[in-house]
PDB file of C-alpha atoms and ligand atoms in Angstrom:
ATOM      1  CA  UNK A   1      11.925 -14.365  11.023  1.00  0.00           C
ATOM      2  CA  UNK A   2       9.183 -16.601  10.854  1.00  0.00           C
ATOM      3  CA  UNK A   3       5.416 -14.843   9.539  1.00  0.00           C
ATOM      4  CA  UNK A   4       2.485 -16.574  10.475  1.00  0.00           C
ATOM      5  CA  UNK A   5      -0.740 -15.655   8.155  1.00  0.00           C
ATOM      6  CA  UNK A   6      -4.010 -16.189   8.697  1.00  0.00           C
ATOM      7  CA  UNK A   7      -3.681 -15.554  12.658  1.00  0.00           C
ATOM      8  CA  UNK A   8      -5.886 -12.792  13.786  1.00  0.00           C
ATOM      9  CA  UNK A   9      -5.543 -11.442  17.391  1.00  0.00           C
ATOM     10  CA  UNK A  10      -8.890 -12.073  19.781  1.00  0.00           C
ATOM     11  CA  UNK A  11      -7.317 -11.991  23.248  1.00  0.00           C
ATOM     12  CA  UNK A  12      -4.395 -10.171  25.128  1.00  0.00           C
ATOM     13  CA  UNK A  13      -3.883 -11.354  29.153  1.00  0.00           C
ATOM     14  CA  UNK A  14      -1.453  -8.592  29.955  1.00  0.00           C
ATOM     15  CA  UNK A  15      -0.294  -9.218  33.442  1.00  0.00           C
ATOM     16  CA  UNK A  16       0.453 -13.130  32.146  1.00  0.00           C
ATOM     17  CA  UNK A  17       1.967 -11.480  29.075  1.00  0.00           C
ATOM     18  CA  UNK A  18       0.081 -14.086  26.862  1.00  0.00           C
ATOM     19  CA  UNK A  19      -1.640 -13.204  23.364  1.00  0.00           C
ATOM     20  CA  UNK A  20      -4.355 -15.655  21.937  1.00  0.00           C
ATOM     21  CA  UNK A  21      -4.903 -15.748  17.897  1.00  0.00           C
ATOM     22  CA  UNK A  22      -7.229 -17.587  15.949  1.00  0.00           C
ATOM     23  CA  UNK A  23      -5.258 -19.765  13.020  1.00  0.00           C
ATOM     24  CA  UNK A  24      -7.561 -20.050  10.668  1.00  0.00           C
ATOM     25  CA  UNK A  25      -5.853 -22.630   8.200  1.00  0.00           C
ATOM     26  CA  UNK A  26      -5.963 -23.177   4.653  1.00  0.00           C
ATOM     27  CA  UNK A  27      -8.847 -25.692   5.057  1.00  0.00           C
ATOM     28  CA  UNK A  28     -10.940 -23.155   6.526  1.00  0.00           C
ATOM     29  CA  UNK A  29     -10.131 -25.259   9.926  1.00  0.00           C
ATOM     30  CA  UNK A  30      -9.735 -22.841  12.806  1.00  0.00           C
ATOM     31  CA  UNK A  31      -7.407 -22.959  15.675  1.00  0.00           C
ATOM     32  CA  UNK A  32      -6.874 -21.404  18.736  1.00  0.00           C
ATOM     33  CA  UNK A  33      -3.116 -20.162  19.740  1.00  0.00           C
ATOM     34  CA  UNK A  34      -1.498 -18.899  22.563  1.00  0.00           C
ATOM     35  CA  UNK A  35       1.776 -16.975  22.271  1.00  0.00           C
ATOM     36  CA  UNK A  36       3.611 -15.649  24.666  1.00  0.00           C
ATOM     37  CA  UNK A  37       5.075 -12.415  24.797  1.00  0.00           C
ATOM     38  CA  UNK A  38       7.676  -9.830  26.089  1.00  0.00           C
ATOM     39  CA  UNK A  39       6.800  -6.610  23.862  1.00  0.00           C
ATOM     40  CA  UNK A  40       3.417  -6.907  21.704  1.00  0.00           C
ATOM     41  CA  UNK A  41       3.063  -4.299  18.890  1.00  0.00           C
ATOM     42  CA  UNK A  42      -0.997  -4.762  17.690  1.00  0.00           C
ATOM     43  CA  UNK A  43      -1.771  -2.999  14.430  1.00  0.00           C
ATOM     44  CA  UNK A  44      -5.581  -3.547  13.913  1.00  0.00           C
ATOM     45  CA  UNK A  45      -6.804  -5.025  10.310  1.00  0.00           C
ATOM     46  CA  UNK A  46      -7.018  -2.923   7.768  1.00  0.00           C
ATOM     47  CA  UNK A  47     -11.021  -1.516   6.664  1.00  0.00           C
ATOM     48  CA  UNK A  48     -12.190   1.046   4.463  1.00  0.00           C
ATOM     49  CA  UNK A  49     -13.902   3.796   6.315  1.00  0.00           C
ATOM     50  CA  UNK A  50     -17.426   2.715   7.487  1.00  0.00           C
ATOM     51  CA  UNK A  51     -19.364   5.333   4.331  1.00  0.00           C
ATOM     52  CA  UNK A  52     -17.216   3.095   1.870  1.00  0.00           C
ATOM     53  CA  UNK A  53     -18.288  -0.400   3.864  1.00  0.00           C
ATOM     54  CA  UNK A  54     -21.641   0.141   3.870  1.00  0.00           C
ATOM     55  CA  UNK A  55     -21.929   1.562   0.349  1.00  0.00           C
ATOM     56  CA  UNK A  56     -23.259  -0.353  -3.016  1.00  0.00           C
ATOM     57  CA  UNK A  57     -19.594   0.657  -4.352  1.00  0.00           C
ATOM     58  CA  UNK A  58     -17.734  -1.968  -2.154  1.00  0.00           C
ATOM     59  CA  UNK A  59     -17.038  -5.835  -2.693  1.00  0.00           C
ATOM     60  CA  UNK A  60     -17.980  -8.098  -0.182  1.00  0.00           C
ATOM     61  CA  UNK A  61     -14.577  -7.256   1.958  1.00  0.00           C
ATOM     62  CA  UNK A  62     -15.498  -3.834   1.911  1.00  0.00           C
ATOM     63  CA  UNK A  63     -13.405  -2.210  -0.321  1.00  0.00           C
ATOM     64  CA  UNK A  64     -14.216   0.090  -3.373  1.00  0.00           C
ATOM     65  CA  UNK A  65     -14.675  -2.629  -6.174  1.00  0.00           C
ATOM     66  CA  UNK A  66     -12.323  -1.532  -8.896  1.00  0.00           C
ATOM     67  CA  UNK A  67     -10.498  -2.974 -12.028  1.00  0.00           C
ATOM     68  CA  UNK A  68      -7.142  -3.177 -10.690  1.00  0.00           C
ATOM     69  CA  UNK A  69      -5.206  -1.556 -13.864  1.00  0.00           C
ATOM     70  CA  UNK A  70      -7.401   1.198 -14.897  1.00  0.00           C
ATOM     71  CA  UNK A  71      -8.896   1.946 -11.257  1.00  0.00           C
ATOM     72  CA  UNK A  72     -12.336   2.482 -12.698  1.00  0.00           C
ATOM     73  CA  UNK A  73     -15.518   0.839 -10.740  1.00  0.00           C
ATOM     74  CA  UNK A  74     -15.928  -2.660 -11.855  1.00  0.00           C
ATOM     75  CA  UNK A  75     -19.742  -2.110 -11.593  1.00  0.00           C
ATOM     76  CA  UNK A  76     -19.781   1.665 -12.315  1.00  0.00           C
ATOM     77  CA  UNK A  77     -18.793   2.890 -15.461  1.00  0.00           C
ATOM     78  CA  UNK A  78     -18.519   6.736 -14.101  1.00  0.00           C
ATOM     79  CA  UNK A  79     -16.372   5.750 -10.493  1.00  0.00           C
ATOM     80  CA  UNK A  80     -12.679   5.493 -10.240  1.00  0.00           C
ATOM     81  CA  UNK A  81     -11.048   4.841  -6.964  1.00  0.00           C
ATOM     82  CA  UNK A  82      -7.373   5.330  -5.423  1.00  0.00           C
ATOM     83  CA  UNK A  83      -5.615   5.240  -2.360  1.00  0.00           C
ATOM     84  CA  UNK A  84      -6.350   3.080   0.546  1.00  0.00           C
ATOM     85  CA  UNK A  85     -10.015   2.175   0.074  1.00  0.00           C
ATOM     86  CA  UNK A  86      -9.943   0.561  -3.050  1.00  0.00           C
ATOM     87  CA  UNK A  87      -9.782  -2.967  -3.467  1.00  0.00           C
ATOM     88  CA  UNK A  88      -6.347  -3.487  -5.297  1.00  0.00           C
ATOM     89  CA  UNK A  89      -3.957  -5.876  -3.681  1.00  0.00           C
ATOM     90  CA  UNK A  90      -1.157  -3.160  -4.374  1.00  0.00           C
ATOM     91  CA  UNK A  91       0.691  -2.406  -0.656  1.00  0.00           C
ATOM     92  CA  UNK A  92      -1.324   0.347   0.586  1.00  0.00           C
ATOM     93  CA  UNK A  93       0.697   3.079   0.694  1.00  0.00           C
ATOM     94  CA  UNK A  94       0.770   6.921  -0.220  1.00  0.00           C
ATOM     95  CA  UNK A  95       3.884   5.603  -2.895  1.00  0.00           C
ATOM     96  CA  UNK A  96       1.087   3.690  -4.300  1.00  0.00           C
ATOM     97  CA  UNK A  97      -1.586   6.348  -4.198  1.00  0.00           C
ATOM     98  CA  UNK A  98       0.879   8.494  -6.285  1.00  0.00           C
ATOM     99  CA  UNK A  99       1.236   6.395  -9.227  1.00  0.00           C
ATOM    100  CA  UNK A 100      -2.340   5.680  -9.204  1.00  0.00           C
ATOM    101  CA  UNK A 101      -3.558   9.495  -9.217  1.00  0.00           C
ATOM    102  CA  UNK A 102      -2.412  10.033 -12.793  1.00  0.00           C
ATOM    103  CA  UNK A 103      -4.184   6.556 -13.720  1.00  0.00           C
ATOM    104  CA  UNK A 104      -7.525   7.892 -12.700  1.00  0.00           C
ATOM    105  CA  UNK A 105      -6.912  11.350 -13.697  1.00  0.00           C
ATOM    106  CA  UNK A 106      -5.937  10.159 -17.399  1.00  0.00           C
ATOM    107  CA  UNK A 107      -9.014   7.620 -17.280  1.00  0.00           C
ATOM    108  CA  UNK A 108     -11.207  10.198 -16.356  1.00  0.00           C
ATOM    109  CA  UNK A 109     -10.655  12.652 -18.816  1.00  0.00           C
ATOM    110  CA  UNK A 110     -11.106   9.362 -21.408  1.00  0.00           C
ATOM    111  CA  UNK A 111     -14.634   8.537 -19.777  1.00  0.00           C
ATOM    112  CA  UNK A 112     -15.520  12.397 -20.457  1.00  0.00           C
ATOM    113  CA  UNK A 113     -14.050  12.407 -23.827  1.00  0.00           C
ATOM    114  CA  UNK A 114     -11.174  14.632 -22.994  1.00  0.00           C
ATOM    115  CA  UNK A 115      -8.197  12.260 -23.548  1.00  0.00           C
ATOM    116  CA  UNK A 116      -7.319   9.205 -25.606  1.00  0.00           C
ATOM    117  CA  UNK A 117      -6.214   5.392 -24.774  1.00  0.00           C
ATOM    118  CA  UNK A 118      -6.057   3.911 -21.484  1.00  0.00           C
ATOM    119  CA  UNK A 119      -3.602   4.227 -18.479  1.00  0.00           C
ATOM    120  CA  UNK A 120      -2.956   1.358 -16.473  1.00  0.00           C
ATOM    121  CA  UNK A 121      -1.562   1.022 -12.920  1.00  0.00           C
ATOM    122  CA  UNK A 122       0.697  -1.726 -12.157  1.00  0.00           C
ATOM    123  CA  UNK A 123       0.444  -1.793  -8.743  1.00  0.00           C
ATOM    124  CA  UNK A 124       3.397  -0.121  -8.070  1.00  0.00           C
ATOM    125  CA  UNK A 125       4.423   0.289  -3.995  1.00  0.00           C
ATOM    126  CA  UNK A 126       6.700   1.166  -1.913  1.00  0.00           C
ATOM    127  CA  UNK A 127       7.618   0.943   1.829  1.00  0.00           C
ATOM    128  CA  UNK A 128      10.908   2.154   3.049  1.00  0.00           C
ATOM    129  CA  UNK A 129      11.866   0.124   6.011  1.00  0.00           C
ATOM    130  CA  UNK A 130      13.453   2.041   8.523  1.00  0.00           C
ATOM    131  CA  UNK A 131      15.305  -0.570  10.400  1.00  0.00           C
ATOM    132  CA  UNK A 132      17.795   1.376  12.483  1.00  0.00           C
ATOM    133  CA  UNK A 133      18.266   5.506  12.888  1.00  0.00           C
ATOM    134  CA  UNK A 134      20.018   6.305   9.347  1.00  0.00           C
ATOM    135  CA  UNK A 135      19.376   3.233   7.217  1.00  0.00           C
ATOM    136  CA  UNK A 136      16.118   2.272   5.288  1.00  0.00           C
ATOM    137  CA  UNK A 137      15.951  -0.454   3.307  1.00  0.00           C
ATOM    138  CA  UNK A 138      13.584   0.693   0.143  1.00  0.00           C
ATOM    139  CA  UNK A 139      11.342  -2.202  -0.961  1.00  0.00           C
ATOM    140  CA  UNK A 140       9.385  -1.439  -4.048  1.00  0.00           C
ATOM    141  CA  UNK A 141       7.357  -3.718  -6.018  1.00  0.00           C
ATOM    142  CA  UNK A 142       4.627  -4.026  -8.869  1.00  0.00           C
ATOM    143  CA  UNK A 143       1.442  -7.213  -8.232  1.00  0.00           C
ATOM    144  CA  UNK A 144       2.246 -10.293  -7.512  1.00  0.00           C
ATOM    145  CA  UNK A 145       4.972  -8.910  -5.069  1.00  0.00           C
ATOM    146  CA  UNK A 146       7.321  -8.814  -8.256  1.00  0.00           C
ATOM    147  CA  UNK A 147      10.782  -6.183  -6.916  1.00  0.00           C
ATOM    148  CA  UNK A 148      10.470  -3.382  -8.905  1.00  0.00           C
ATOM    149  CA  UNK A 149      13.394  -1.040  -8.530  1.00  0.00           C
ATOM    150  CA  UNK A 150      13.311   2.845  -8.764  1.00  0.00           C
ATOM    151  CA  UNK A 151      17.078   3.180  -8.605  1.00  0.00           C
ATOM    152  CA  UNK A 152      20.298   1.072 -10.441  1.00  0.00           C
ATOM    153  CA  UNK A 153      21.182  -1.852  -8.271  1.00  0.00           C
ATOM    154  CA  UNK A 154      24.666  -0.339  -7.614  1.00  0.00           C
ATOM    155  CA  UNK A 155      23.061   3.253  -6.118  1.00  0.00           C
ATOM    156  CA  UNK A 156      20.191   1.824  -3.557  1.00  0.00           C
ATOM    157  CA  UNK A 157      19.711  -2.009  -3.464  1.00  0.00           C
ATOM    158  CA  UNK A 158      16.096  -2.338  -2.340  1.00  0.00           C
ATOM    159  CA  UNK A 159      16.883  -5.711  -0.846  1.00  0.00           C
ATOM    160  CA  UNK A 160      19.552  -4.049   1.870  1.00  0.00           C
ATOM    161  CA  UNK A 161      19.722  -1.510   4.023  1.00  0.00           C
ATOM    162  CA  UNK A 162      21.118   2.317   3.018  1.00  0.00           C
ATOM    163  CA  UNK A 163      22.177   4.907   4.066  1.00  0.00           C
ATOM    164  CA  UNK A 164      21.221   6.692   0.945  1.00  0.00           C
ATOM    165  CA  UNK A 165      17.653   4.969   1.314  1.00  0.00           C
ATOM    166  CA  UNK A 166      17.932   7.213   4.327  1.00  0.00           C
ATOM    167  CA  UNK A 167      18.230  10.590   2.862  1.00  0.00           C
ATOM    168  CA  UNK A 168      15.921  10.040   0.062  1.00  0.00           C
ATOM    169  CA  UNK A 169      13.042   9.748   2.991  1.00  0.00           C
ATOM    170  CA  UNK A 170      14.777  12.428   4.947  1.00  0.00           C
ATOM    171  CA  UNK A 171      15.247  14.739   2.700  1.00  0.00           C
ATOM    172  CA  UNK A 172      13.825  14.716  -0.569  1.00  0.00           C
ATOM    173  CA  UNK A 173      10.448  12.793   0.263  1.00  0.00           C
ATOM    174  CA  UNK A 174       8.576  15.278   1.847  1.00  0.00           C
ATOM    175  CA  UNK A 175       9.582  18.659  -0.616  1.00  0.00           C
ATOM    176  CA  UNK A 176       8.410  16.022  -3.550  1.00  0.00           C
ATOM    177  CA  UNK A 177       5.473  15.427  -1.450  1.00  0.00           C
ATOM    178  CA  UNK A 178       4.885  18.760  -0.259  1.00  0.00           C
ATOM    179  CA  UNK A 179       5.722  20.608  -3.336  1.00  0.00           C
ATOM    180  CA  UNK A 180       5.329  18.170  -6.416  1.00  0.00           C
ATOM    181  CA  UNK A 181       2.744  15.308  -5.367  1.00  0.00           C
ATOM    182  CA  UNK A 182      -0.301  17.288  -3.445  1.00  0.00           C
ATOM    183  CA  UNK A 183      -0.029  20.271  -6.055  1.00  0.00           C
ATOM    184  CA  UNK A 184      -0.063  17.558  -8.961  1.00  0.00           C
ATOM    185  CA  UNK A 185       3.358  18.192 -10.467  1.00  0.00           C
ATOM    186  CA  UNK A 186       5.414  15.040 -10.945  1.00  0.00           C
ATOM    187  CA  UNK A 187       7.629  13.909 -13.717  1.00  0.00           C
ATOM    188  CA  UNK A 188       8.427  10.950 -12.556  1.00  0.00           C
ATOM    189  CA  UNK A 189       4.905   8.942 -12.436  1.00  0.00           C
ATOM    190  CA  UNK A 190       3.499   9.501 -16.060  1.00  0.00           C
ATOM    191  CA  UNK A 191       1.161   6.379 -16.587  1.00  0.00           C
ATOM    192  CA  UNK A 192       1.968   3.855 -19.392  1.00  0.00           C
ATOM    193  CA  UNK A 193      -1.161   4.273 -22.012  1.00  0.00           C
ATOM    194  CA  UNK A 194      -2.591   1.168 -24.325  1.00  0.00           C
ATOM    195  CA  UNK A 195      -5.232   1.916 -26.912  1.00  0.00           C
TER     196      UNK A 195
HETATM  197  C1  FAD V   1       2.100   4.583  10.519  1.00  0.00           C
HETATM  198  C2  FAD V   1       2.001   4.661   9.011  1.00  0.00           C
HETATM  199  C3  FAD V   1       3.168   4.856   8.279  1.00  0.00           C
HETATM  200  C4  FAD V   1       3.101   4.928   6.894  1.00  0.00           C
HETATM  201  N1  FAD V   1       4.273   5.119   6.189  1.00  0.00           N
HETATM  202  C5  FAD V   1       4.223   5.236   4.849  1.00  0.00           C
HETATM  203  C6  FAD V   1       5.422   5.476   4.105  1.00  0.00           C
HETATM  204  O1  FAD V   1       6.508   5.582   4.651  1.00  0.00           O
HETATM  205  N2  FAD V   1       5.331   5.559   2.754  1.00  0.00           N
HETATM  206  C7  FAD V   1       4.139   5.453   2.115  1.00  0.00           C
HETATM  207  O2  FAD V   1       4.120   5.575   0.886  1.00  0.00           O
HETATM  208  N3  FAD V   1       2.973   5.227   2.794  1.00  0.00           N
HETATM  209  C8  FAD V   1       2.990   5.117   4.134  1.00  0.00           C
HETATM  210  N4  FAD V   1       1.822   4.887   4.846  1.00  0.00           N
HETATM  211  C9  FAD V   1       0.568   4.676   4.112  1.00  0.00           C
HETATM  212  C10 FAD V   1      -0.080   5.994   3.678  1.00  0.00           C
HETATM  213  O3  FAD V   1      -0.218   6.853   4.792  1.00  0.00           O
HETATM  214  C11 FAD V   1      -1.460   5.696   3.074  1.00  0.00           C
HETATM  215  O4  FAD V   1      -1.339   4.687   2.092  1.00  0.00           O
HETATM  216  C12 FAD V   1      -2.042   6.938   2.431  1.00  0.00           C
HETATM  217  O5  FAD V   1      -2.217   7.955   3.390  1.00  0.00           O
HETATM  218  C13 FAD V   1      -3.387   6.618   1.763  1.00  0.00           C
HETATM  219  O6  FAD V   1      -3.949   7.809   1.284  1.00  0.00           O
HETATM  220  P1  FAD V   1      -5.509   7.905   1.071  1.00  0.00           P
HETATM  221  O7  FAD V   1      -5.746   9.311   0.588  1.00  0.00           O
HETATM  222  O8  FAD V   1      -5.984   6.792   0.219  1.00  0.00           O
HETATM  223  O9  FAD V   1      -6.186   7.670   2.497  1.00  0.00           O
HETATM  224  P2  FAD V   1      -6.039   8.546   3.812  1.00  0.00           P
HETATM  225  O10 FAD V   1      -4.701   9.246   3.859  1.00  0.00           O
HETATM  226  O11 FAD V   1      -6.412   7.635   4.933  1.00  0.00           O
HETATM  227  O12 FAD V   1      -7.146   9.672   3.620  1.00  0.00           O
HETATM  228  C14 FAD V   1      -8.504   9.396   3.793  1.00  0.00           C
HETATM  229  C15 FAD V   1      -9.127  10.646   4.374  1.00  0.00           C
HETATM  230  O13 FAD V   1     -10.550  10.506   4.416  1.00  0.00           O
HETATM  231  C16 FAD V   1     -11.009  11.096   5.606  1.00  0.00           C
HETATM  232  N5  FAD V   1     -12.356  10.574   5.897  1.00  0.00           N
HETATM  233  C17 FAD V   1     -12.702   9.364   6.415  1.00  0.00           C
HETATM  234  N6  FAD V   1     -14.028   9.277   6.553  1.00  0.00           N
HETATM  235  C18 FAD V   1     -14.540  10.450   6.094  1.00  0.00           C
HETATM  236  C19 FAD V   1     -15.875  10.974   5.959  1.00  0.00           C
HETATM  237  N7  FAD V   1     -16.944  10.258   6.330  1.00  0.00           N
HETATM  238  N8  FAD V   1     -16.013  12.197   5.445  1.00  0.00           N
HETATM  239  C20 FAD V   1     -14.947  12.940   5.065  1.00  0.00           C
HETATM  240  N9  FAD V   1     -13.669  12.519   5.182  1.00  0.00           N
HETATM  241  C21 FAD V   1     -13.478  11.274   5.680  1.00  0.00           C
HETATM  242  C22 FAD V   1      -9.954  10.729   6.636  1.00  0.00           C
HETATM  243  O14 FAD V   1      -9.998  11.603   7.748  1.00  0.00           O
HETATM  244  C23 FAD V   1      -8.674  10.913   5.823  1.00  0.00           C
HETATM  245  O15 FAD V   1      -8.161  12.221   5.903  1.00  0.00           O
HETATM  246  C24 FAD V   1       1.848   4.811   6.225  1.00  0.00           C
HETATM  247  C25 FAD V   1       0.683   4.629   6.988  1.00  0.00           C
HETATM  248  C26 FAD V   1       0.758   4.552   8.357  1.00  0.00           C
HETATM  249  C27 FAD V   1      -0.522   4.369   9.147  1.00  0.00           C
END
C-alpha cells in the first residue's frame, strides 16, 4: 500500500470517475493531481467543532491548545482538555480519550488543591482494524507512533490480524464501555504520577 500525505481532495468528476488533490509538497510547492478511481471512500479533515475554532482557547489549527502530558491549557492555568478537540497528536480515538480522563481528573483535583503530583498522558491510542468479518488487527501506540502493546505478544500481536482481537471489540468493549468507562470505573487506566 502506498500513502500519499499532504494530498487534500478539491475535486471529484463522478461520471469520469476521476478525483483531483492538491500535493502540497514538503517545500510548500503545490501540485495539482488527478487520480483515477473505481470506488472512492472521502473522509473529510478532521476540525474541532466551530465554538472551539473560533474560541481564544485554540492554536492557530484550531484545536484546544494544551500541554500534551498533563492536558492542562498551555495559556490557561484553570482549562484542561480531552478527547477529540484538543490539540495532542495522540490518534484521536475514544481509547485515547479514556486514558486521558483520569489525567485531567487527577490534574484537576491538583490545580484545586485536592490531590498531589502530576499525571501525565502518554498519548496512548488505539484503533482496532477490522480488516475482514472476525479478525481485527489491534494497533496501539504511545507519541511518536512508538507500538505500545496492551496484551503479551504470544496472546494478541498488534501487528497481525486476530481472531481474539475480534472478541475483545465484540464482546468485552462495549460492557467496559458501557459499564466501567462512562460511569468512571476502570482499573486498568490509572495515570502514572511525577512530583
Ligand atoms: C467511524 C468512526 C469509528 C471510530 N471507531 C473507533 C474505535 O473503534 N475505537 C476508538 O477508540 N475510537 C473510535 N473512533 C473515535 C471516537 O469515536 C472519538 O475519538 C471519540 O468519540 C472522541 O470523544 P470526544 O468526547 O472527544 O468527542 P465526541 O464523541 O465527538 O463528542 C463531542 C460532543 O460534543 C457535542 N457538541 C458539539 N458541538 C456542541 C455544542 N456547540 N454544544 C453542545 N454540544 C456540542 C457533539 O454533538 C458530541 O456529542 C471512531 C470514530 C469514528 C468517526
Amino acid at each position: 500500500m502506498h500513502l500519499n500525505f499532504g494530498h487534500q481532495l478539491v475535486a471529484v468528476d463522478g461520471p469520469a470517475r476521476r478525483a483531483t488533490f492538491i500535493h502540497t509538497h514538503t517545500d510548500g510547492r503545490k501540485e495539482a493531481v488527478l487520480k483515477d478511481f473505481d470506488l472512492l471512500h472521502v473522509v473529510p479533515p478532521q476540525t474541532a467543532p466551530d465554538f472551539v475554532r473560533v474560541s481564544p482557547l485554540a492554536d492557530a489549527a484550531g484545536w484546544v491548545d494544551v500541554d500534551p502530558a498533563t492536558l492542562r491549557h498551555k495559556r490557561h492555568a484553570n482549562v484542561f482538555a480531552l478527547g477529540d478537540c484538543a490539540n495532542t497528536t495522540n490518534a484521536k480515538t475514544a481509547a485515547a480519550t479514556r486514558k486521558q480522563a483520569p489525567v485531567v481528573a487527577h490534574n484537576l483535583l491538583a490545580a484545586l488543591g485536592h490531590a498531589k503530583g502530576e499525571a501525565r498522558y502518554d498519548g496512548y491510542g488505539s484503533c482496532p482494524l477490522t480488516v475482514e468479518r472476525g479478525k481485527i488487527v489491534l494497533a496501539e501506540f504511545v507519541y511518536g507512533g512508538k507500538v505500545a502493546p496492551t496484551f503479551p505478544n504470544w496472546l494478541i500481536d498488534g501487528t497481525r490480524p486476530s481472531t481474539l482481537a475480534w472478541y475483545l471489540k465484540d464482546r468485552v468493549l462495549p460492557p467496559m464501555y458501557w459499564s466501567g468507562m462512562l460511569k468512571g470505573r476502570e482499573w486498568l487506566a490509572e495515570p502514572a504520577l511525577t512530583e
